[in-house]
Short mmCIF file of C-alpha atoms in Angstrom, two decimals:
data_model
loop_
_atom_site.label_atom_id
_atom_site.label_comp_id
_atom_site.label_asym_id
_atom_site.label_seq_id
_atom_site.Cartn_x
_atom_site.Cartn_y
_atom_site.Cartn_z
CA UNK O 1 85.99 65.67 122.96
CA UNK O 2 84.52 68.12 125.74
CA UNK O 3 86.01 71.64 125.50
CA UNK O 4 87.20 73.43 128.67
CA UNK O 5 86.10 76.83 129.50
CA UNK O 6 87.98 80.10 129.00
CA UNK O 7 88.87 80.23 132.34
CA UNK O 8 89.87 76.82 132.71
CA UNK O 9 92.06 77.48 129.38
CA UNK O 10 93.51 80.52 130.75
CA UNK O 11 94.57 79.01 133.96
CA UNK O 12 96.00 75.94 132.29
CA UNK O 13 97.97 78.04 129.96
CA UNK O 14 99.06 80.67 132.63
CA UNK O 15 100.21 77.95 134.91
CA UNK O 16 102.33 75.62 132.60
CA UNK O 17 103.81 78.80 130.56
CA UNK O 18 105.01 80.54 134.15
CA UNK O 19 106.37 76.88 135.20
CA UNK O 20 108.10 76.78 131.67
CA UNK O 21 109.29 79.95 131.94
CA UNK O 22 110.57 79.53 135.44
CA UNK O 23 112.54 76.42 134.38
CA UNK O 24 114.38 78.29 131.83
CA UNK O 25 115.27 81.19 134.07
CA UNK O 26 116.47 78.18 136.85
CA UNK O 27 118.90 77.16 133.73
CA UNK O 28 120.52 80.49 134.08
CA UNK O 29 120.76 80.12 137.91
CA UNK O 30 122.22 76.66 137.19
CA UNK O 31 124.73 77.72 134.97
CA UNK O 32 125.89 80.60 137.15
CA UNK O 33 125.82 78.42 140.14
CA UNK O 34 127.49 75.12 138.86
CA UNK O 35 130.17 76.80 136.31
CA UNK O 36 133.70 77.91 137.54
CA UNK O 37 133.09 81.36 135.98
CA UNK O 38 130.73 83.58 134.25
CA UNK O 39 131.61 82.76 130.82
CA UNK O 40 129.30 79.81 130.52
CA UNK O 41 126.39 82.35 131.55
CA UNK O 42 127.61 84.83 129.11
CA UNK O 43 127.66 82.11 126.00
CA UNK O 44 124.21 80.94 127.09
CA UNK O 45 122.62 84.51 127.19
CA UNK O 46 124.16 84.92 123.78
CA UNK O 47 122.49 81.78 122.63
CA UNK O 48 119.01 82.33 124.22
CA UNK O 49 119.55 86.00 122.57
CA UNK O 50 120.21 84.55 119.17
CA UNK O 51 117.61 81.96 119.39
CA UNK O 52 115.19 84.64 119.56
CA UNK O 53 115.93 85.47 115.74
CA UNK O 54 115.58 82.07 114.93
CA UNK O 55 112.20 81.87 116.94
CA UNK O 56 110.60 85.01 115.40
CA UNK O 57 111.25 83.50 111.97
CA UNK O 58 110.19 79.87 112.84
CA UNK O 59 107.01 80.79 114.67
CA UNK O 60 106.43 83.25 111.80
CA UNK O 61 103.39 84.86 114.36
CA UNK O 62 101.47 81.94 112.94
CA UNK O 63 100.22 80.87 116.51
CA UNK O 64 98.49 84.36 116.81
CA UNK O 65 97.08 84.16 112.97
CA UNK O 66 96.11 80.43 113.57
CA UNK O 67 94.02 80.85 116.66
CA UNK O 68 92.41 84.06 115.60
CA UNK O 69 91.35 81.89 112.16
CA UNK O 70 87.85 81.61 113.59
CA UNK O 71 86.42 80.19 110.44
CA UNK O 72 89.39 77.78 109.80
CA UNK O 73 90.10 78.83 106.39
CA UNK O 74 93.60 76.98 106.51
CA UNK O 75 93.78 73.53 107.65
CA UNK O 76 95.58 72.31 110.78
CA UNK O 77 97.98 70.17 108.33
CA UNK O 78 98.47 73.12 106.48
CA UNK O 79 99.68 75.07 109.62
CA UNK O 80 101.84 72.24 110.41
CA UNK O 81 103.43 71.82 107.06
CA UNK O 82 104.11 75.91 107.02
CA UNK O 83 105.52 75.72 110.39
CA UNK O 84 107.94 72.92 109.34
CA UNK O 85 109.00 75.34 106.29
CA UNK O 86 109.52 78.38 108.46
CA UNK O 87 111.69 76.34 110.83
CA UNK O 88 114.05 75.44 108.26
CA UNK O 89 114.02 78.84 106.88
CA UNK O 90 114.64 80.55 110.35
CA UNK O 91 117.91 77.97 110.94
CA UNK O 92 119.28 79.48 107.68
CA UNK O 93 118.77 82.98 108.40
CA UNK O 94 120.14 82.52 112.01
CA UNK O 95 122.96 80.78 110.69
CA UNK O 96 123.81 83.66 108.56
CA UNK O 97 123.02 86.36 111.38
CA UNK O 98 125.34 84.14 113.72
CA UNK O 99 128.20 84.38 111.29
CA UNK O 100 128.37 87.80 111.08
CA UNK O 101 127.58 89.24 114.60
CA UNK O 102 128.73 86.20 116.89
CA UNK O 103 132.26 85.39 117.98
CA UNK O 104 133.45 82.04 116.73
CA UNK O 105 133.66 80.36 120.17
CA UNK O 106 129.80 80.75 120.66
CA UNK O 107 129.24 78.79 117.30
CA UNK O 108 128.59 75.53 119.23
CA UNK O 109 126.50 76.41 121.97
CA UNK O 110 124.23 78.64 119.72
CA UNK O 111 123.83 75.82 117.36
CA UNK O 112 122.99 73.33 120.25
CA UNK O 113 120.65 75.91 121.59
CA UNK O 114 118.71 76.06 118.05
CA UNK O 115 118.30 72.54 118.03
CA UNK O 116 116.29 72.78 121.38
CA UNK O 117 114.40 75.84 120.43
CA UNK O 118 113.26 73.96 117.34
CA UNK O 119 111.34 71.57 119.28
CA UNK O 120 109.80 74.30 121.10
CA UNK O 121 108.75 76.18 117.97
CA UNK O 122 107.29 73.06 116.27
CA UNK O 123 105.04 71.90 119.27
CA UNK O 124 103.49 75.62 119.36
CA UNK O 125 101.86 74.90 116.11
CA UNK O 126 100.41 71.57 117.56
CA UNK O 127 99.54 73.37 120.65
CA UNK O 128 97.73 76.19 118.44
CA UNK O 129 95.47 73.15 117.46
CA UNK O 130 94.75 72.39 121.27
CA UNK O 131 94.11 76.20 121.63
CA UNK O 132 91.33 76.09 118.87
CA UNK O 133 89.50 73.32 120.14
CA UNK O 134 89.84 74.59 123.55
CA UNK O 135 91.99 72.35 125.16
CA UNK O 136 94.74 74.37 126.37
CA UNK O 137 95.10 71.69 129.48
CA UNK O 138 97.09 69.80 127.03
CA UNK O 139 99.50 72.62 126.48
CA UNK O 140 99.94 73.46 130.00
CA UNK O 141 100.45 69.69 131.04
CA UNK O 142 103.04 69.63 128.21
CA UNK O 143 104.97 72.39 129.28
CA UNK O 144 105.42 71.37 132.67
CA UNK O 145 106.68 67.92 131.65
CA UNK O 146 109.15 69.29 128.99
CA UNK O 147 110.27 71.91 131.52
CA UNK O 148 110.90 69.39 133.93
CA UNK O 149 112.90 67.25 131.74
CA UNK O 150 115.15 69.91 130.56
CA UNK O 151 115.82 71.47 133.85
CA UNK O 152 117.11 68.14 135.13
CA UNK O 153 118.97 67.09 132.09
CA UNK O 154 120.65 70.73 132.30
CA UNK O 155 121.64 70.55 135.83
CA UNK O 156 122.93 66.87 135.51
CA UNK O 157 125.01 67.84 132.42
CA UNK O 158 126.41 70.81 134.34
CA UNK O 159 127.21 69.37 137.33
CA UNK O 160 128.57 65.82 136.40
CA UNK O 161 130.82 67.15 133.24
CA UNK O 162 131.11 70.91 133.91
CA UNK O 163 130.36 71.30 130.17
CA UNK O 164 127.58 73.80 128.80
CA UNK O 165 127.65 72.04 125.34
CA UNK O 166 126.78 68.30 127.34
CA UNK O 167 124.28 70.08 129.47
CA UNK O 168 122.26 71.49 126.09
CA UNK O 169 122.69 67.83 124.55
CA UNK O 170 120.92 66.49 127.39
CA UNK O 171 118.19 69.05 127.11
CA UNK O 172 117.82 68.06 123.48
CA UNK O 173 117.99 64.34 124.19
CA UNK O 174 115.03 64.49 126.95
CA UNK O 175 112.58 67.06 125.33
CA UNK O 176 112.44 65.80 121.65
CA UNK O 177 110.45 62.61 122.53
CA UNK O 178 107.62 64.79 123.79
CA UNK O 179 106.78 65.95 120.26
CA UNK O 180 105.42 62.47 119.56
CA UNK O 181 103.22 63.06 122.34
CA UNK O 182 102.15 66.48 121.57
CA UNK O 183 101.65 65.33 117.97
CA UNK O 184 99.19 62.34 119.28
CA UNK O 185 97.30 64.72 121.22
CA UNK O 186 96.62 67.34 118.47
CA UNK O 187 95.51 64.50 116.24
CA UNK O 188 92.83 63.81 118.46
CA UNK O 189 91.21 66.91 117.28
CA UNK O 190 91.90 67.07 113.76
CA UNK O 191 94.48 65.75 111.01
CA UNK O 192 98.03 67.22 111.57
CA UNK O 193 99.90 65.26 109.15
CA UNK O 194 102.28 68.11 107.29
CA UNK O 195 100.63 69.28 104.34
CA UNK O 196 102.90 71.31 102.04
CA UNK O 197 100.56 73.43 99.70
CA UNK O 198 102.23 75.77 97.78
CA UNK O 199 99.51 78.14 97.42
CA UNK O 200 98.62 78.00 101.18
CA UNK O 201 102.29 78.39 101.99
CA UNK O 202 102.49 81.69 99.92
CA UNK O 203 99.12 82.82 101.08
CA UNK O 204 100.51 82.47 104.67
CA UNK O 205 103.93 83.56 103.92
CA UNK O 206 102.79 86.75 102.13
CA UNK O 207 99.97 87.69 104.80
CA UNK O 208 102.40 87.21 107.62
CA UNK O 209 105.52 88.48 106.21
CA UNK O 210 105.23 92.34 107.05
CA UNK O 211 104.65 91.23 110.78
CA UNK O 212 107.15 88.54 110.90
CA UNK O 213 109.75 90.97 109.80
CA UNK O 214 108.65 93.81 112.07
CA UNK O 215 108.70 91.26 115.01
CA UNK O 216 112.03 89.90 113.83
CA UNK O 217 113.53 93.27 113.93
CA UNK O 218 111.61 93.84 117.38
CA UNK O 219 113.73 90.91 118.65
CA UNK O 220 117.14 92.63 117.29
CA UNK O 221 116.60 95.24 119.93
CA UNK O 222 117.01 92.96 123.09
CA UNK O 223 119.41 90.80 121.05
CA UNK O 224 121.84 93.39 119.75
CA UNK O 225 121.75 95.30 123.06
CA UNK O 226 123.16 92.44 124.64
CA UNK O 227 125.51 91.47 122.45
CA UNK O 228 126.80 95.17 122.07
CA UNK O 229 127.02 95.05 125.95
CA UNK O 230 129.28 91.73 125.83
CA UNK O 231 131.58 93.56 123.28
CA UNK O 232 131.92 96.36 125.31
CA UNK O 233 132.09 94.97 128.84
CA UNK O 234 133.09 91.52 128.20
CA UNK O 235 131.25 87.77 128.54
CA UNK O 236 131.61 87.80 132.27
CA UNK O 237 129.72 91.35 132.33
CA UNK O 238 127.01 90.07 130.01
CA UNK O 239 126.33 86.82 132.33
CA UNK O 240 126.09 88.99 135.03
CA UNK O 241 123.55 91.31 133.33
CA UNK O 242 121.81 88.34 132.10
CA UNK O 243 121.67 86.28 135.53
CA UNK O 244 119.99 89.45 136.91
CA UNK O 245 117.71 90.29 134.59
CA UNK O 246 116.29 86.85 133.53
CA UNK O 247 114.22 86.42 136.38
CA UNK O 248 112.14 89.61 135.34
CA UNK O 249 111.29 88.04 131.78
CA UNK O 250 109.08 85.74 133.75
CA UNK O 251 106.96 88.85 134.77
CA UNK O 252 106.99 89.67 131.20
CA UNK O 253 105.66 86.08 130.19
CA UNK O 254 102.93 86.22 132.77
CA UNK O 255 101.71 89.34 131.00
CA UNK O 256 101.78 87.38 127.64
CA UNK O 257 99.70 84.47 129.17
CA UNK O 258 96.93 87.11 130.29
CA UNK O 259 96.15 87.67 126.36
CA UNK O 260 97.21 84.90 124.56
CA UNK O 261 94.06 82.62 125.04
CA UNK O 262 91.98 85.62 123.94
CA UNK O 263 93.43 86.29 120.70
CA UNK O 264 90.40 84.56 119.14
CA UNK O 265 88.19 86.51 121.12
CA UNK O 266 89.43 89.85 119.63
CA UNK O 267 89.24 88.81 116.11
CA UNK O 268 85.79 87.51 116.84
CA UNK O 269 84.81 91.09 118.39
CA UNK O 270 86.72 92.72 115.45
CA UNK O 271 84.66 90.76 112.85
CA UNK O 272 81.30 91.25 114.52
CA UNK O 273 82.11 95.16 114.60
CA UNK O 274 81.59 95.11 118.43
CA UNK O 275 83.78 98.21 119.26
CA UNK O 276 82.66 98.37 122.90
CA UNK O 277 83.30 94.76 123.52
CA UNK O 278 86.75 95.01 121.83
CA UNK O 279 87.88 98.10 123.85
CA UNK O 280 86.52 96.38 127.02
CA UNK O 281 88.75 93.35 126.24
CA UNK O 282 91.61 95.29 125.51
CA UNK O 283 91.13 97.63 128.76
CA UNK O 284 90.56 94.28 130.95
CA UNK O 285 93.82 92.67 129.64
CA UNK O 286 95.97 96.00 129.87
CA UNK O 287 94.88 96.29 133.40
CA UNK O 288 95.51 92.71 134.12
CA UNK O 289 99.01 93.14 132.52
CA UNK O 290 99.65 96.05 134.57
CA UNK O 291 98.58 94.46 137.63
CA UNK O 292 101.34 91.43 137.06
CA UNK O 293 104.21 93.82 136.61
CA UNK O 294 102.75 95.98 139.65
CA UNK O 295 102.75 92.94 141.96
CA UNK O 296 106.07 91.82 141.01
CA UNK O 297 107.67 95.02 140.69
CA UNK O 298 107.09 95.63 144.52
CA UNK O 299 108.51 92.24 145.28
CA UNK O 300 111.63 92.96 143.67
CA UNK O 301 111.87 96.53 144.86
CA UNK O 302 111.56 95.28 148.35
CA UNK O 303 113.21 92.21 148.44
CA UNK O 304 115.35 92.13 145.39
CA UNK O 305 118.67 92.17 146.98
CA UNK O 306 117.75 89.55 149.41
CA UNK O 307 116.48 87.21 146.48
CA UNK O 308 119.57 87.64 144.42
CA UNK O 309 121.84 87.00 147.33
CA UNK O 310 119.83 83.76 148.32
CA UNK O 311 119.74 82.28 144.57
CA UNK O 312 123.04 83.66 142.96
CA UNK O 313 125.30 84.64 146.32
CA UNK O 314 126.74 88.11 147.40
CA UNK O 315 128.60 88.63 144.30
CA UNK O 316 125.37 89.12 142.15
CA UNK O 317 123.51 90.62 144.77
CA UNK O 318 125.98 93.71 144.43
CA UNK O 319 124.11 94.05 141.03
CA UNK O 320 120.32 94.51 142.05
CA UNK O 321 120.45 97.72 141.01
CA UNK O 322 120.14 96.43 137.17
CA UNK O 323 116.56 94.94 138.14
CA UNK O 324 114.85 98.56 138.39
CA UNK O 325 115.74 99.33 134.84
CA UNK O 326 115.19 95.89 133.71
CA UNK O 327 111.51 95.90 135.37
CA UNK O 328 110.72 98.87 132.78
CA UNK O 329 112.38 97.25 129.57
CA UNK O 330 110.44 93.90 130.52
CA UNK O 331 107.15 95.80 130.59
CA UNK O 332 107.95 97.62 127.19
CA UNK O 333 108.44 94.12 125.85
CA UNK O 334 105.51 92.74 126.75
CA UNK O 335 103.36 95.72 125.63
CA UNK O 336 104.91 95.65 122.23
CA UNK O 337 104.15 91.93 121.88
CA UNK O 338 100.61 92.47 123.18
CA UNK O 339 100.03 95.38 120.65
CA UNK O 340 101.62 93.47 118.01
CA UNK O 341 99.42 90.41 118.41
CA UNK O 342 96.51 92.34 118.56
CA UNK O 343 97.04 94.06 115.12
CA UNK O 344 97.84 90.56 113.70
CA UNK O 345 94.32 89.27 114.98
CA UNK O 346 92.85 91.99 113.44
CA UNK O 347 95.09 91.50 110.07
CA UNK O 348 97.08 94.93 110.06
CA UNK O 349 100.14 93.56 109.31
CA UNK O 350 101.68 96.68 107.67
CA UNK O 351 101.13 98.62 111.04
CA UNK O 352 102.86 95.65 112.97
CA UNK O 353 105.68 96.07 110.55
CA UNK O 354 106.05 99.72 110.72
CA UNK O 355 105.89 100.09 114.48
CA UNK O 356 108.29 97.37 115.17
CA UNK O 357 111.01 98.26 112.32
CA UNK O 358 111.36 101.87 113.51
CA UNK O 359 112.01 100.51 116.90
CA UNK O 360 114.59 98.50 115.73
CA UNK O 361 116.42 100.90 113.74
CA UNK O 362 116.36 103.48 116.54
CA UNK O 363 118.25 100.82 118.84
CA UNK O 364 121.23 100.74 116.82
CA UNK O 365 122.55 104.32 117.45
CA UNK O 366 121.16 104.21 121.13
CA UNK O 367 122.99 100.99 121.88
CA UNK O 368 126.40 103.01 120.28
CA UNK O 369 125.37 105.85 122.19
CA UNK O 370 124.05 104.85 125.84
CA UNK O 371 126.07 101.31 126.62
CA UNK O 372 129.54 102.60 126.79
CA UNK O 373 128.34 105.72 128.56
CA UNK O 374 125.74 104.05 131.04
CA UNK O 375 127.31 100.75 131.92
CA UNK O 376 125.43 97.57 132.16
CA UNK O 377 122.10 99.40 132.59
CA UNK O 378 122.62 100.67 128.95
CA UNK O 379 121.22 97.60 127.68
CA UNK O 380 117.99 98.22 129.62
CA UNK O 381 117.98 101.95 128.31
CA UNK O 382 118.32 100.79 124.75
CA UNK O 383 115.41 98.61 125.04
CA UNK O 384 112.82 101.13 127.09
CA UNK O 385 113.56 104.05 124.44
CA UNK O 386 113.24 101.93 121.47
CA UNK O 387 110.03 99.88 122.58
CA UNK O 388 108.33 103.06 124.16
CA UNK O 389 108.65 104.58 120.43
CA UNK O 390 107.29 101.24 118.97
CA UNK O 391 104.47 101.02 121.44
CA UNK O 392 103.31 104.65 120.42
CA UNK O 393 103.35 103.91 116.84
CA UNK O 394 101.50 100.33 117.18
CA UNK O 395 98.87 102.02 119.25
CA UNK O 396 98.44 104.84 116.65
CA UNK O 397 97.72 102.15 113.90
CA UNK O 398 95.40 100.34 116.52
CA UNK O 399 93.20 103.30 116.87
CA UNK O 400 93.03 104.00 113.38
CA UNK O 401 91.75 100.65 112.77
CA UNK O 402 89.29 100.67 115.43
CA UNK O 403 88.15 104.44 114.49
CA UNK O 404 87.67 103.28 110.85
CA UNK O 405 85.13 100.38 112.56
CA UNK O 406 83.44 103.23 114.32
CA UNK O 407 83.04 104.94 111.17
CA UNK O 408 81.56 101.99 109.32
CA UNK O 409 79.25 101.11 111.83
CA UNK O 410 78.48 104.36 113.64
CA UNK O 411 75.40 102.82 115.50
CA UNK O 412 77.81 100.40 117.46
#
């Protein structure tokens, strides 16, 4: 099957991912608009945050590892088998986390949203196969179809039944059949039937574990800061914060789409000891990410209040001041993800772990100190400071790795 160009792959991935993220944001709009109060929005925000813990374990950073496996030392079937294993592990860990950190009235909503996210997590490994074979047009089309289906199902569930549970069940029902479609597409390139090889599972687990633990702890920064915000100010306040800040996540996602198709290129340049090529690619990606944030930041700063008023109504528009700290927190979140994935692509898992772990540990005392004193913006302040420290540490490990490469290959 004919491969697509790098530009075509980037465009399809960016458009499909942006559309998917936009529909996820519209879910938060729908729950705020169609429910009688903001408690449903707060519960959904908690479910989305907790699902980040699951997705970190379920994904196990294998997509970055998979697409940078330029010699295909691990087969697609083995990646699929490993993904099913990590999904099972992620569900167990997330339920333990949920039991000890979440209120009982949120258990059902969280469980339903986890079932929905499980489909996303499994589909990701199939899209990794598409990406390895430079056919990310399939990824983009799949995301567009799935996003349209789950958004329509969610709106119908909320509008007809005024029930968040029914809306989430609808999302599950309409998106799971798409797994079969993505599976069939990926199977055109190679065998993707699950293979559970104990040695391969152990190898992938041990190779990626430091990075996974680090990124899981990294996601706790956002999750815990939002949960603590809810504990301090109530579910309605958390719903307002999530409603205002969720559009900003789309900007963060756009930044991620810039570099995701290039992870294999990073790995190839590092392996070839192409220092100048690696730096040039890192520089271009960083500039592109900065440009994305600059454009959207200007839009939100100029028209943020009007946009919130138009989409959510006058009550939410009164909280437009939350946008500015949210923008900075989103920027640092994207930068942490980029630096972490870059370290994974060059196989510096310990550096990824250390940088993210320190950021997580710092976030707890920051949350206890800042959120009660600074109001709803406190959650964003916690993320900004924690991730700024993480970024500095992650960049130091990247600099160390590249410096070692220069010493080993001084003529480059």
